[in-house]
CSV table of C-alpha atoms and ligand atoms in Angstrom, one decimal:
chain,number,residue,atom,x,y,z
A,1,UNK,CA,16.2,21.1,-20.2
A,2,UNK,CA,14.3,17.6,-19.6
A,3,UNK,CA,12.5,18.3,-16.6
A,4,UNK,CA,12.6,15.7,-13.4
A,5,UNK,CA,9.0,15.0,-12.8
A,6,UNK,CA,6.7,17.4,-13.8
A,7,UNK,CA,2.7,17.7,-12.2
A,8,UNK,CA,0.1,16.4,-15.4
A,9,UNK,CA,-2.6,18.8,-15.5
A,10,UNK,CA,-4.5,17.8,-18.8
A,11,UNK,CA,-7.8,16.7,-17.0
A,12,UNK,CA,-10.8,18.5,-16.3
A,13,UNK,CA,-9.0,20.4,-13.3
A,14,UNK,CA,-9.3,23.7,-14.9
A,15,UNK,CA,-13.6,22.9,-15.3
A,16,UNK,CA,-13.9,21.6,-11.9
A,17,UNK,CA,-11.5,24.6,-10.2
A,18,UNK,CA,-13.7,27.8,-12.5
A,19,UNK,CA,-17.0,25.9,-11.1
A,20,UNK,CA,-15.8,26.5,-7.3
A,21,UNK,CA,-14.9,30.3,-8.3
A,22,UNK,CA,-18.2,30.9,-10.2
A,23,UNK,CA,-20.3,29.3,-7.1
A,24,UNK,CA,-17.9,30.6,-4.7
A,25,UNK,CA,-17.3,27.6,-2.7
A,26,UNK,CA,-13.6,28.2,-3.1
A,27,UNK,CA,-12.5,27.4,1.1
A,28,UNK,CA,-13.0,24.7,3.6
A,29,UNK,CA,-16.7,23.5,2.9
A,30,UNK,CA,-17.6,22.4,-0.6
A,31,UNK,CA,-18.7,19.3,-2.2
A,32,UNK,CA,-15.3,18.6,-4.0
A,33,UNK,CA,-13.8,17.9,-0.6
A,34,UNK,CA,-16.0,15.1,-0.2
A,35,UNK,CA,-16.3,14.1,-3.5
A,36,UNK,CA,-12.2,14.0,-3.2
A,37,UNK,CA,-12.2,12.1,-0.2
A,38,UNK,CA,-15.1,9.3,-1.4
A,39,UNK,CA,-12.9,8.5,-4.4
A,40,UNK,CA,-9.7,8.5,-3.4
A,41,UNK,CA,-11.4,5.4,-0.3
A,42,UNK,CA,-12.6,3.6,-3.5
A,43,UNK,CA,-9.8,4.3,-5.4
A,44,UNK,CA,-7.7,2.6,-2.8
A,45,UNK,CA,-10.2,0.2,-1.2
A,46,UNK,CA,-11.2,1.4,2.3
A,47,UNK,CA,-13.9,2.9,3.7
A,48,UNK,CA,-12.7,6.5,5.1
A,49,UNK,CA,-10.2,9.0,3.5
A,50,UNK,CA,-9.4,12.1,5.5
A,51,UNK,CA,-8.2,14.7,3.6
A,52,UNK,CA,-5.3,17.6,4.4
A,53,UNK,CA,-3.2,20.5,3.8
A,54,UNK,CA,-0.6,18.7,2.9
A,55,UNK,CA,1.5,15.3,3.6
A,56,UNK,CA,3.6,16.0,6.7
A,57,UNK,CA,0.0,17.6,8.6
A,58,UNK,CA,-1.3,14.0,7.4
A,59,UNK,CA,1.4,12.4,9.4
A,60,UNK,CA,1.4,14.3,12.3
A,61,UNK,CA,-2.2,13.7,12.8
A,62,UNK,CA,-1.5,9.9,12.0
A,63,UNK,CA,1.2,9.7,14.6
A,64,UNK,CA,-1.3,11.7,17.4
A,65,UNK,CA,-4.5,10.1,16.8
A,66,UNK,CA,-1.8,6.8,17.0
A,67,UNK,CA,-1.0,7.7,20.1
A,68,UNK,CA,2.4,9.4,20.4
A,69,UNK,CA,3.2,11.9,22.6
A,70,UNK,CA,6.2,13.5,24.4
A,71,UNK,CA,9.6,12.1,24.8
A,72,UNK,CA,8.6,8.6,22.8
A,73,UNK,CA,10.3,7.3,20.0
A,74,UNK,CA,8.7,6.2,16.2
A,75,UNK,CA,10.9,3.9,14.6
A,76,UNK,CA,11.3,4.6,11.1
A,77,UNK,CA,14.0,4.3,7.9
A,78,UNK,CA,16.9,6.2,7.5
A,79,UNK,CA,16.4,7.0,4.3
A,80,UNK,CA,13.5,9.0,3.3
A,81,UNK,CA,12.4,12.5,2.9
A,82,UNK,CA,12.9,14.5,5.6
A,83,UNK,CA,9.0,15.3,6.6
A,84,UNK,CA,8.8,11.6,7.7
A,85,UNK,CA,10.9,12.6,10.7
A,86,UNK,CA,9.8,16.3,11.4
A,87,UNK,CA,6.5,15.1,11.5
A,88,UNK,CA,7.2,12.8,14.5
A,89,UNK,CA,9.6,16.0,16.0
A,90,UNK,CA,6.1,18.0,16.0
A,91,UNK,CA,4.7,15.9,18.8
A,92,UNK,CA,8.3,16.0,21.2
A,93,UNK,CA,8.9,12.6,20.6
A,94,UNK,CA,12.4,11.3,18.5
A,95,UNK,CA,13.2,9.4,14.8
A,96,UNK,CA,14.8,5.6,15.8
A,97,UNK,CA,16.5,5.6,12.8
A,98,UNK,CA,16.9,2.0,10.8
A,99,UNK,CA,19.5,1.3,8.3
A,100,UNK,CA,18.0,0.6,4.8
A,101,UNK,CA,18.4,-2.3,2.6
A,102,UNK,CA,20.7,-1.9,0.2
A,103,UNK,CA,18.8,-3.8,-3.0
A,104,UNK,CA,15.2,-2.5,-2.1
A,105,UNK,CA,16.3,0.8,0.1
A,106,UNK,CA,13.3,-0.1,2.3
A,107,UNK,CA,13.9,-0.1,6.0
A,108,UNK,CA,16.0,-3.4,6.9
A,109,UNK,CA,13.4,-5.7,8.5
A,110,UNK,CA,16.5,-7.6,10.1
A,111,UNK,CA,18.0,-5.1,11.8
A,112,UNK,CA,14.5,-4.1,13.2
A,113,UNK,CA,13.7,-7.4,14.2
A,114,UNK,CA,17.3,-7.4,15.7
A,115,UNK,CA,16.9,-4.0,17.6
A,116,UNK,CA,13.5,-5.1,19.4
A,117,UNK,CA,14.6,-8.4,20.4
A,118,UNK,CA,18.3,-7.3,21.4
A,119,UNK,CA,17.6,-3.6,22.9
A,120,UNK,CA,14.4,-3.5,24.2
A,121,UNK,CA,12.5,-5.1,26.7
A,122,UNK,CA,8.3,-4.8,28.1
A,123,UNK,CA,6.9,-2.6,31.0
A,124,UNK,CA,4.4,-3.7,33.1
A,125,UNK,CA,1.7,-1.7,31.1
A,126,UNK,CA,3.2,-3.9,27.8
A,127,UNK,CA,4.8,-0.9,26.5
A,128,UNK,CA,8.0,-1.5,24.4
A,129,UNK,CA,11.2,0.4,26.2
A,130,UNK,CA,14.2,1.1,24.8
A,131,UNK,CA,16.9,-0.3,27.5
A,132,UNK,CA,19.8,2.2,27.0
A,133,UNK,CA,17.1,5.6,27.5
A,134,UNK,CA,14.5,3.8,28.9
A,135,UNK,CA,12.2,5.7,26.5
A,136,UNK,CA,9.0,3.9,25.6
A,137,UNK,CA,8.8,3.0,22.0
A,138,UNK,CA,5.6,4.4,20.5
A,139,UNK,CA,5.1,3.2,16.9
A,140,UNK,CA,6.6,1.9,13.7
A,141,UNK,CA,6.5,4.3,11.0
A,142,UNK,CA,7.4,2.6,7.5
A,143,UNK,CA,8.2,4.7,4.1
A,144,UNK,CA,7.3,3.1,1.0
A,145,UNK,CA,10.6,4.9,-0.5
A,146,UNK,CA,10.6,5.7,-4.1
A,147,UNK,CA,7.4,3.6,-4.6
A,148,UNK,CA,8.4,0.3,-3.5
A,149,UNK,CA,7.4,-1.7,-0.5
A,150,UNK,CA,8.8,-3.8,2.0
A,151,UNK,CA,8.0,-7.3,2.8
A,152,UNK,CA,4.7,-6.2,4.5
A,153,UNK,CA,3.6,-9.4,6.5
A,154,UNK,CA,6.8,-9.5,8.1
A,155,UNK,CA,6.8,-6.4,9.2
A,156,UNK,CA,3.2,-6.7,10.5
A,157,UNK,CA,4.0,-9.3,12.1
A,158,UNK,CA,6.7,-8.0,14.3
A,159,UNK,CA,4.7,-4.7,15.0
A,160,UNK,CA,2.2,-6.9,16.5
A,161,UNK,CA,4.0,-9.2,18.3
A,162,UNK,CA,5.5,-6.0,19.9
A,163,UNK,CA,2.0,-4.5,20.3
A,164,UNK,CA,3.2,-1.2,17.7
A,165,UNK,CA,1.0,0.8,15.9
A,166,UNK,CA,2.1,0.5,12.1
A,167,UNK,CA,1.9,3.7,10.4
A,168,UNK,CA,2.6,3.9,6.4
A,169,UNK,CA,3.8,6.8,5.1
A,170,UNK,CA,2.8,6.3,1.6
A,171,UNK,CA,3.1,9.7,0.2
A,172,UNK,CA,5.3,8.4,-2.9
A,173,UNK,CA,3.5,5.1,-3.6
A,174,UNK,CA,0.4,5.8,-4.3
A,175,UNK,CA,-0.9,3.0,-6.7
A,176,UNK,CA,1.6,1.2,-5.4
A,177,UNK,CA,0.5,-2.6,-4.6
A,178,UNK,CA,1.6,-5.3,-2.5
A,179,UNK,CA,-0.4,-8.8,-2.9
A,180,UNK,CA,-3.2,-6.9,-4.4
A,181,UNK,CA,-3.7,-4.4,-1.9
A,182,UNK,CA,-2.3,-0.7,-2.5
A,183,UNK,CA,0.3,0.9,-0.4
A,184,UNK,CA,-1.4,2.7,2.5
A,185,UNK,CA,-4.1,0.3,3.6
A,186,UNK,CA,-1.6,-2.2,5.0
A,187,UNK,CA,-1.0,-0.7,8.1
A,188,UNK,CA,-3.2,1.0,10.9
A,189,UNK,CA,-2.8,3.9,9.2
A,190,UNK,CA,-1.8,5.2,5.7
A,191,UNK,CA,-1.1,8.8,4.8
A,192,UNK,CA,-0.3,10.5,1.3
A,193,UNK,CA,1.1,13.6,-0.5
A,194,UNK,CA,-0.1,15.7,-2.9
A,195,UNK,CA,2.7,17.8,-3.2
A,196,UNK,CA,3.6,18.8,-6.8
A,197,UNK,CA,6.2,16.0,-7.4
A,198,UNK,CA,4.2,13.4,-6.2
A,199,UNK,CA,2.6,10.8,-8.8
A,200,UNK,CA,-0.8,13.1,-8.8
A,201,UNK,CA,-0.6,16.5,-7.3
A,202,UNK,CA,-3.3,19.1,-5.7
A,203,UNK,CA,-0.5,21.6,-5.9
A,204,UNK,CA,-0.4,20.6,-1.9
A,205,UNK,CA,-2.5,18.3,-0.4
A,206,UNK,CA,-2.5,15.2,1.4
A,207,UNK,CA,-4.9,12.3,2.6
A,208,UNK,CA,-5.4,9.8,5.5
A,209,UNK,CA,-6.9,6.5,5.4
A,210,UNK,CA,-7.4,4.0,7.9
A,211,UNK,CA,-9.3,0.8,8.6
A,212,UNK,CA,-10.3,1.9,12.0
A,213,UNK,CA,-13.9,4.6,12.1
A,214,UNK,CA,-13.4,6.0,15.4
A,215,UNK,CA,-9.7,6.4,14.3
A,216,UNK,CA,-10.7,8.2,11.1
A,217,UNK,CA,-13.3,10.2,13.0
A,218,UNK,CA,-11.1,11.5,15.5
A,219,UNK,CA,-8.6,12.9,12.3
A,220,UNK,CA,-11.2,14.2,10.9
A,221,UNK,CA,-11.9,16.3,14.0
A,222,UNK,CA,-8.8,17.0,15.2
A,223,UNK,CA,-8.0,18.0,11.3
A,224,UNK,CA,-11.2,20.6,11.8
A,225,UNK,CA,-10.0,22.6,14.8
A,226,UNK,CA,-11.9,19.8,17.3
A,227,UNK,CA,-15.0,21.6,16.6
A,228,UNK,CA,-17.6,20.4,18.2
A,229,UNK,CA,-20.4,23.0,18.0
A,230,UNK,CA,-20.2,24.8,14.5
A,231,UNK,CA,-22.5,27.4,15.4
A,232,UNK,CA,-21.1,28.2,18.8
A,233,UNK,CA,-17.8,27.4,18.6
A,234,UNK,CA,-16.8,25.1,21.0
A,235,UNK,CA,-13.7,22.8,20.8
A,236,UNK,CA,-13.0,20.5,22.8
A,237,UNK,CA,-9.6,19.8,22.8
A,238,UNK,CA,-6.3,21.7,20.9
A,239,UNK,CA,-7.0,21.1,17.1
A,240,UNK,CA,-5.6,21.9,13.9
A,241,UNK,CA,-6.3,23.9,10.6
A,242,UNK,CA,-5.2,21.1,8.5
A,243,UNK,CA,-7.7,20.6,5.9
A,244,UNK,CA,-7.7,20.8,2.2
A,245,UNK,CA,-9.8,23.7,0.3
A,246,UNK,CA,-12.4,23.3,-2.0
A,247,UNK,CA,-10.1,24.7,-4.9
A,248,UNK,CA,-7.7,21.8,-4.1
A,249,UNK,CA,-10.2,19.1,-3.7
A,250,UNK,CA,-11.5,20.3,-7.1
A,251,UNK,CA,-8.1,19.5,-9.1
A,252,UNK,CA,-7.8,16.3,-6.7
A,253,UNK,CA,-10.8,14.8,-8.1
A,254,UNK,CA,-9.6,15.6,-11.6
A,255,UNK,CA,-5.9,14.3,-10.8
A,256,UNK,CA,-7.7,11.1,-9.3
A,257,UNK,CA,-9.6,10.8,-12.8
A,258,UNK,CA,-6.6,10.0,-14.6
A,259,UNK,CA,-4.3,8.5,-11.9
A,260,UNK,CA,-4.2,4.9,-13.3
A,261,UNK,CA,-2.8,6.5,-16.4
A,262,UNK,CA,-0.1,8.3,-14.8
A,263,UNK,CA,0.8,4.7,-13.1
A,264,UNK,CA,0.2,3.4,-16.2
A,265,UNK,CA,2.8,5.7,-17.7
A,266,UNK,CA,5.3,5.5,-14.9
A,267,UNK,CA,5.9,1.9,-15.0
A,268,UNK,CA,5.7,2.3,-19.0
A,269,UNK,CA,9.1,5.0,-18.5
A,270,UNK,CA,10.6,2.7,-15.7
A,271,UNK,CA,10.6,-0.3,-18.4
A,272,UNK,CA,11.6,1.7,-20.5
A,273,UNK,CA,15.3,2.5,-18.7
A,274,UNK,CA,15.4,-0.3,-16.9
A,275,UNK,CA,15.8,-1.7,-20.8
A,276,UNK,CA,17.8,0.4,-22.2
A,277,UNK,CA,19.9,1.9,-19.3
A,278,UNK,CA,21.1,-2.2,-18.6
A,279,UNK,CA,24.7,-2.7,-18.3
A,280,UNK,CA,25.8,1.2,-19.4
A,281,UNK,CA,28.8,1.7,-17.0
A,282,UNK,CA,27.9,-0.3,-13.3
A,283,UNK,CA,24.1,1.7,-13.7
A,284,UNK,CA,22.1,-0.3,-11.2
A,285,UNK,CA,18.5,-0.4,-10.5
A,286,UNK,CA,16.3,-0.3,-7.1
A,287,UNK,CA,15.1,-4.1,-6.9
A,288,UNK,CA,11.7,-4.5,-6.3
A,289,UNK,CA,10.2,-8.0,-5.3
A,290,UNK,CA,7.5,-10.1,-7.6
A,291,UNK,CA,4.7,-9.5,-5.0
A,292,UNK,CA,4.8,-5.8,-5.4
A,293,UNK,CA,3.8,-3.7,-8.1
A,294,UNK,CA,5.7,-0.4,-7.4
A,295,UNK,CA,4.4,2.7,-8.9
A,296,UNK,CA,7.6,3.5,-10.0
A,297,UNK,CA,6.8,7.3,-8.8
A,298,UNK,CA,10.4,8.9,-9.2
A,299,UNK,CA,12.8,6.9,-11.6
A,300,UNK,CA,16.1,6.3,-10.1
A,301,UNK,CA,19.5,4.7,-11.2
A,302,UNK,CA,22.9,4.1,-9.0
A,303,UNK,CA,26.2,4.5,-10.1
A,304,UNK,CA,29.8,4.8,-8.2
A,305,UNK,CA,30.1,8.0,-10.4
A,306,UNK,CA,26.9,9.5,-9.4
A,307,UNK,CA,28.6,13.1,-8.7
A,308,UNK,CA,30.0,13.2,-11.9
A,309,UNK,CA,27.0,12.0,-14.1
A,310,UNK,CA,25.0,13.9,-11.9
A,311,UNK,CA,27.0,17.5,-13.0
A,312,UNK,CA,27.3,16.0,-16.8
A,313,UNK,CA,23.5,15.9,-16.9
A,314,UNK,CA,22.6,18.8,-15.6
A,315,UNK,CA,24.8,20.6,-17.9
A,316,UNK,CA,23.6,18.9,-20.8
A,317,UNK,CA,19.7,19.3,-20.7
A,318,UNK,CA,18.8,16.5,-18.3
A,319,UNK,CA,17.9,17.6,-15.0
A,320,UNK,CA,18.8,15.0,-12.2
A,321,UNK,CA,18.5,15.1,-8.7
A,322,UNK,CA,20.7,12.9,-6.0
A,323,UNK,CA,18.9,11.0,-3.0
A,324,UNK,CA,17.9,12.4,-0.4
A,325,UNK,CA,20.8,12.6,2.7
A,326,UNK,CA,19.9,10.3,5.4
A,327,UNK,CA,18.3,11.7,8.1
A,328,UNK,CA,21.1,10.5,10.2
A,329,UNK,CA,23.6,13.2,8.5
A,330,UNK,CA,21.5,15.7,9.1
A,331,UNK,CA,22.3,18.5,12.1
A,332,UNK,CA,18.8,17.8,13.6
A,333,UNK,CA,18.8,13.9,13.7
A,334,UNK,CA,22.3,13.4,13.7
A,335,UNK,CA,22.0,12.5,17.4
A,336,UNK,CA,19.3,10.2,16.8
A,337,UNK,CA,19.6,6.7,18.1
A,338,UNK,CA,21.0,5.0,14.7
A,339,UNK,CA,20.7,1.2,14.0
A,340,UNK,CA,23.1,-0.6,11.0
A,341,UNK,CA,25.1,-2.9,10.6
A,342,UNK,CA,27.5,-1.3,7.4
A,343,UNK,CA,25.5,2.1,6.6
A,344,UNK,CA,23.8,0.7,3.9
A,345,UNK,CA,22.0,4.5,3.8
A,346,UNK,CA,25.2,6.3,3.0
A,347,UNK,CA,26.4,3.6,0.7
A,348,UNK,CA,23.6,4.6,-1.1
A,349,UNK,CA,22.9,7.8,-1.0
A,350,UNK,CA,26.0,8.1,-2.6
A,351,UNK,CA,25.2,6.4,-5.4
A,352,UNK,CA,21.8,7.2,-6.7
A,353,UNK,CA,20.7,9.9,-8.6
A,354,UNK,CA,16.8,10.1,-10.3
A,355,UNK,CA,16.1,11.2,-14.1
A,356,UNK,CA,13.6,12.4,-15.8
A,357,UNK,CA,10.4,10.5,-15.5
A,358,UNK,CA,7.6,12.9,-16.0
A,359,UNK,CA,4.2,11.5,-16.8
A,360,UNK,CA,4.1,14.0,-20.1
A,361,UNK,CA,7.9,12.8,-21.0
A,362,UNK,CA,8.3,12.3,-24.6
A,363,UNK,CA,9.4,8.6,-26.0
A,364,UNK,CA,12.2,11.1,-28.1
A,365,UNK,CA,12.9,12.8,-24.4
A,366,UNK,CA,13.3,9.3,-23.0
A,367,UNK,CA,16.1,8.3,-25.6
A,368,UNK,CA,17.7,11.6,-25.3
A,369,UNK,CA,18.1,10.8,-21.6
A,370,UNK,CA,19.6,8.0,-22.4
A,371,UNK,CA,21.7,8.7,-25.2
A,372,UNK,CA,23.3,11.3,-22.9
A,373,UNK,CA,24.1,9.0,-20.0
A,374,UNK,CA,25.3,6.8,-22.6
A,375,UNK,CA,28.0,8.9,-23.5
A,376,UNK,CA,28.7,10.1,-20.4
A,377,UNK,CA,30.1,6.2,-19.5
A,378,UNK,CA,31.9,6.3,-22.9
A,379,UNK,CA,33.8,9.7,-21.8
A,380,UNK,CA,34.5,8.7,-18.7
A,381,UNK,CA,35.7,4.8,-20.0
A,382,UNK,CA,38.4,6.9,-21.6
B,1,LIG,C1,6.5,14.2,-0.1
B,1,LIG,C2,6.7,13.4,1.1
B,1,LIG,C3,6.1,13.7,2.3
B,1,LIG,C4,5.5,15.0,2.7
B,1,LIG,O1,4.5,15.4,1.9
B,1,LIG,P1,4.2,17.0,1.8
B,1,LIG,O2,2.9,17.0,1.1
B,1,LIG,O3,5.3,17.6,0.9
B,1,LIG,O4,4.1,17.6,3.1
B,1,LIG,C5,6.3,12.8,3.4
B,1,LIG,N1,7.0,11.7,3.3
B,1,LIG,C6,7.6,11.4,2.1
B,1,LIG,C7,8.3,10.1,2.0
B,1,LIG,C8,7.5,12.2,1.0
B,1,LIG,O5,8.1,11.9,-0.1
C-alpha cells in the first residue's frame, strides 16, 4: 500500500531525542524547547513562538488570550478540520460557519463581507452583534485549508474595519507564503500543528506566533499553568498544561532542520500530478492564486466519481482519503448559524479525495499512483 502522507524522520531527531534521555531533561524545562521555539520565529519571521501540546490547545489559547469568551461567536470556514471549531466550543462560544469558495476552498470573502454588512450591526461599546441572536461577534478565525491562502489584504481589511481580531489557523500551511510573508504571521495571531500528518511533525505538537509581546507573554503564561511564583506556587488566574516536552522540542528542532526540503518536495509531488493527472476523466485541481506559494501540504484532486475512485484505490495499493465533512453536517455544528449562497462546502466535499503525497514518496510510487487512477477513468469510460 502507498501510504497517504507519511511523518520524514531521517534528520538528527534520533541524536537530539537520546541526548535529552542521557541528560534527563526529557519533560517540560529543557533547552530544546527554547531552542524549538527561537527557530521556528526565525524560520517564519517574527519575533515570539509559543510552543504547545498540540494544535487545537494552540487555538484555544489563541482564541482566549484574543479575547473570546462565553456565548460569542468566531467566524470561520465551513470546511476544515474539525479542531478549528472545537477549539472555539472549549471557551462556550459558537462556529459562524462560512461557505467556501469553490476554486480555492478558502472561506468565501464575499459572503463574509455580505454577512457583516447585511446581518450585523455595532453596540455602543463598537462590538460587532449578530442581529437575529443578538450575540456579539468575537473574532475571525481563517483556515489556510490544504495549504492555500485566501486573498489576505481583503480579508484584513474587513476584520478591521469591523474592529475583529484575525486569528490564522495555519496548522496545514506551514511554509506556506502569501506576498512573501508565510502563512501564520498575517494575522493577530497564527497557530500551527505538529501532529503526525502535518508537513513536519513532533509526533504532537503545536506553536503560537504573534506580532503582539504582551500577547505572546500572556500564552506563554497561561500555556504554563499562570505560574507566577515557581518556587511557591502561586497562579494567578485558571491556566493550562499545554506545553510541549523536551523530547518533542528535541525532534521539532530536527524536523525544522529539514523543513524547506520537505516544502521543497511537496510542491516537487504537487507538479508532479498536477502534470500528469491533467485532463484524466474531469480530475480537477484546488486553484491557488499567483501571489501565494502554497505548501501543497496534502495533495488533493476532485472528481464527480470520487466514491468510486476513492474504493478503486484503496483496493489497489493506493491509500486515499475523502475531505473532510463540513462542520455544518456534523451533529454538533449542525445547528450552527450557516452562511452560503449554493453550499459550495458540500459540492465539494463530495468531490475531492487526497493521494499519496508523502515527503519520502518514490518518483516510481508517484507514477504508480497515477497509472492506477489512469485506469480507473478508462474502466469506468467503458
Ligand atoms: C491538524 C489541524 C489542527 C489541529 O492540530 P492538532 O495538532 O491535531 O491538534 C487544527 N486545524 C487544522 C485545520 C488542522 O488541519
Amino acid at each position: 500500500m502507498i501510504p497517504l502522507s507519511l511523518p520524514n524522520i531521517s534528520g538528527n531527531e534520533l541524536k537530539y531525542v537520546k541526548e535529552c534521555l542521557e541528560t534527563g531533561w526529557i519533560s517540560t524545562a529543557g533547552s530544546y524547547v527554547d531552542k524549538f521555539e527561537n527557530s521556528f520565529a526565525e524560520f517564519v519571521g517574527v519575533k515570539n513562538a509559543v510552543s504547545t501540546m498540540n494544535g487545537t490547545s494552540a487555538l484555544h489559547l489563541a482564541l482566549k488570550v484574543l479575547g473570546v469568551g462565553y456565548d460569542d461567536l468566531v467566524i470561520m470556514p465551513n470546511i476544515t478540520f474539525v479542531a478549528s471549531a472545537n477549539s472555539i466550543s472549549y471557551l462556550g462560544a459558537k462556529p459562524l460557519l462560512i461557505d467556501i469558495d469553490e476554486n480555492s476552498w478558502q472561506m468565501d470573502l464575499e459572503l463574509l463581507e455580505d454577512y457583516l454588512k447585511n446581518n450585523c450591526s455595532f453596540d455602543s461599546r463598537k462590538r460587532v452583534i449578530d442581529q437575529k441572536t443578538q450575540k456579539n461577534v468575537a473574532a475571525i478565525m481563517i483556515v489556510h485549508v490544504q495549504g492555500n491562502i485566501c486573498n489576505m489584504n481583503r480579508l484584513r481589511e474587513i476584520a478591521d474595519r469591523y474592529n475583529l481580531p484575525l486569528i490564522e489557523d495555519a496548522a496545514e500551511a506551514l511554509g506556506s507564503k502569501y506576498h512573501n510573508s508565510y502563512a501564520g504571521t498575517l494575522g493577530d495571531v497564527g497557530c500551527y500543528s505538529f501532529n503526525g500528518n502535518k508537513i513536519m511533525s513532533t509526533g504532537g505538537g503545536g506553536m503560537v506566533v504573534g506580532k503582539s509581546a504582551k500577547i505572546m507573554k500572556k500564552i506563554k503564561h497561561l500555556s504554563t499553568t499562570a505560574k507566577t511564583d515557581p518556587l511557591r506556587y502561586f497562579h494567578d488566574e485558571i491556566g493550562y498544561n499545554y506545553r510541549l516536552v523536551n523530547v518533542l522540542s528535541a525532534i521539532g528542532v530536527a524536523q525544522l532542520e529539514q523543513l524547506q526540503s520537505f516544502i521543497d518536495r511537496k510542491i516537487e509531488i504537487s507538479k508532479f500530478y498536477r502534470e500528469n493527472l491533467k485532463g484524466i476523466g474531469d480530475i480537477n485541481f484546488q486553484m491557488i492564486e499567483k501571489d501565494i506559494v502554497s505548501n501543497e501540504w496534502l495533495f488533493t484532486i476532485t472528481t464527480k466519481k470520487m466514491e468510486e475512485l476513492l474504493d478503486f484505490l484503496n483496493n489497489n495499493g493506493v491509500m486515499s482519503r475523502p475531505f473532510w465533512i463540513p462542520m455544518n453536517e456534523l451533529p454538533m455544528y449542525k445547528d450552527c448559524i450557516y452562511i452560503s449562497k449554493s453550499n459550495k462546502s458540500k459540492k465539494v466535499h463530495s468531490r475531492a479525495l487526497s493521494i499519496p503525497c508523502s515527503t519520502g514518496i518514490t518518483d516510481i510510487e508517484l507514477h504508480d499512483v497515477v497509472k492506477k487512477i489512469r485506469s480507473f477513468f478508462k474502466i469506468a469510460s467503458k
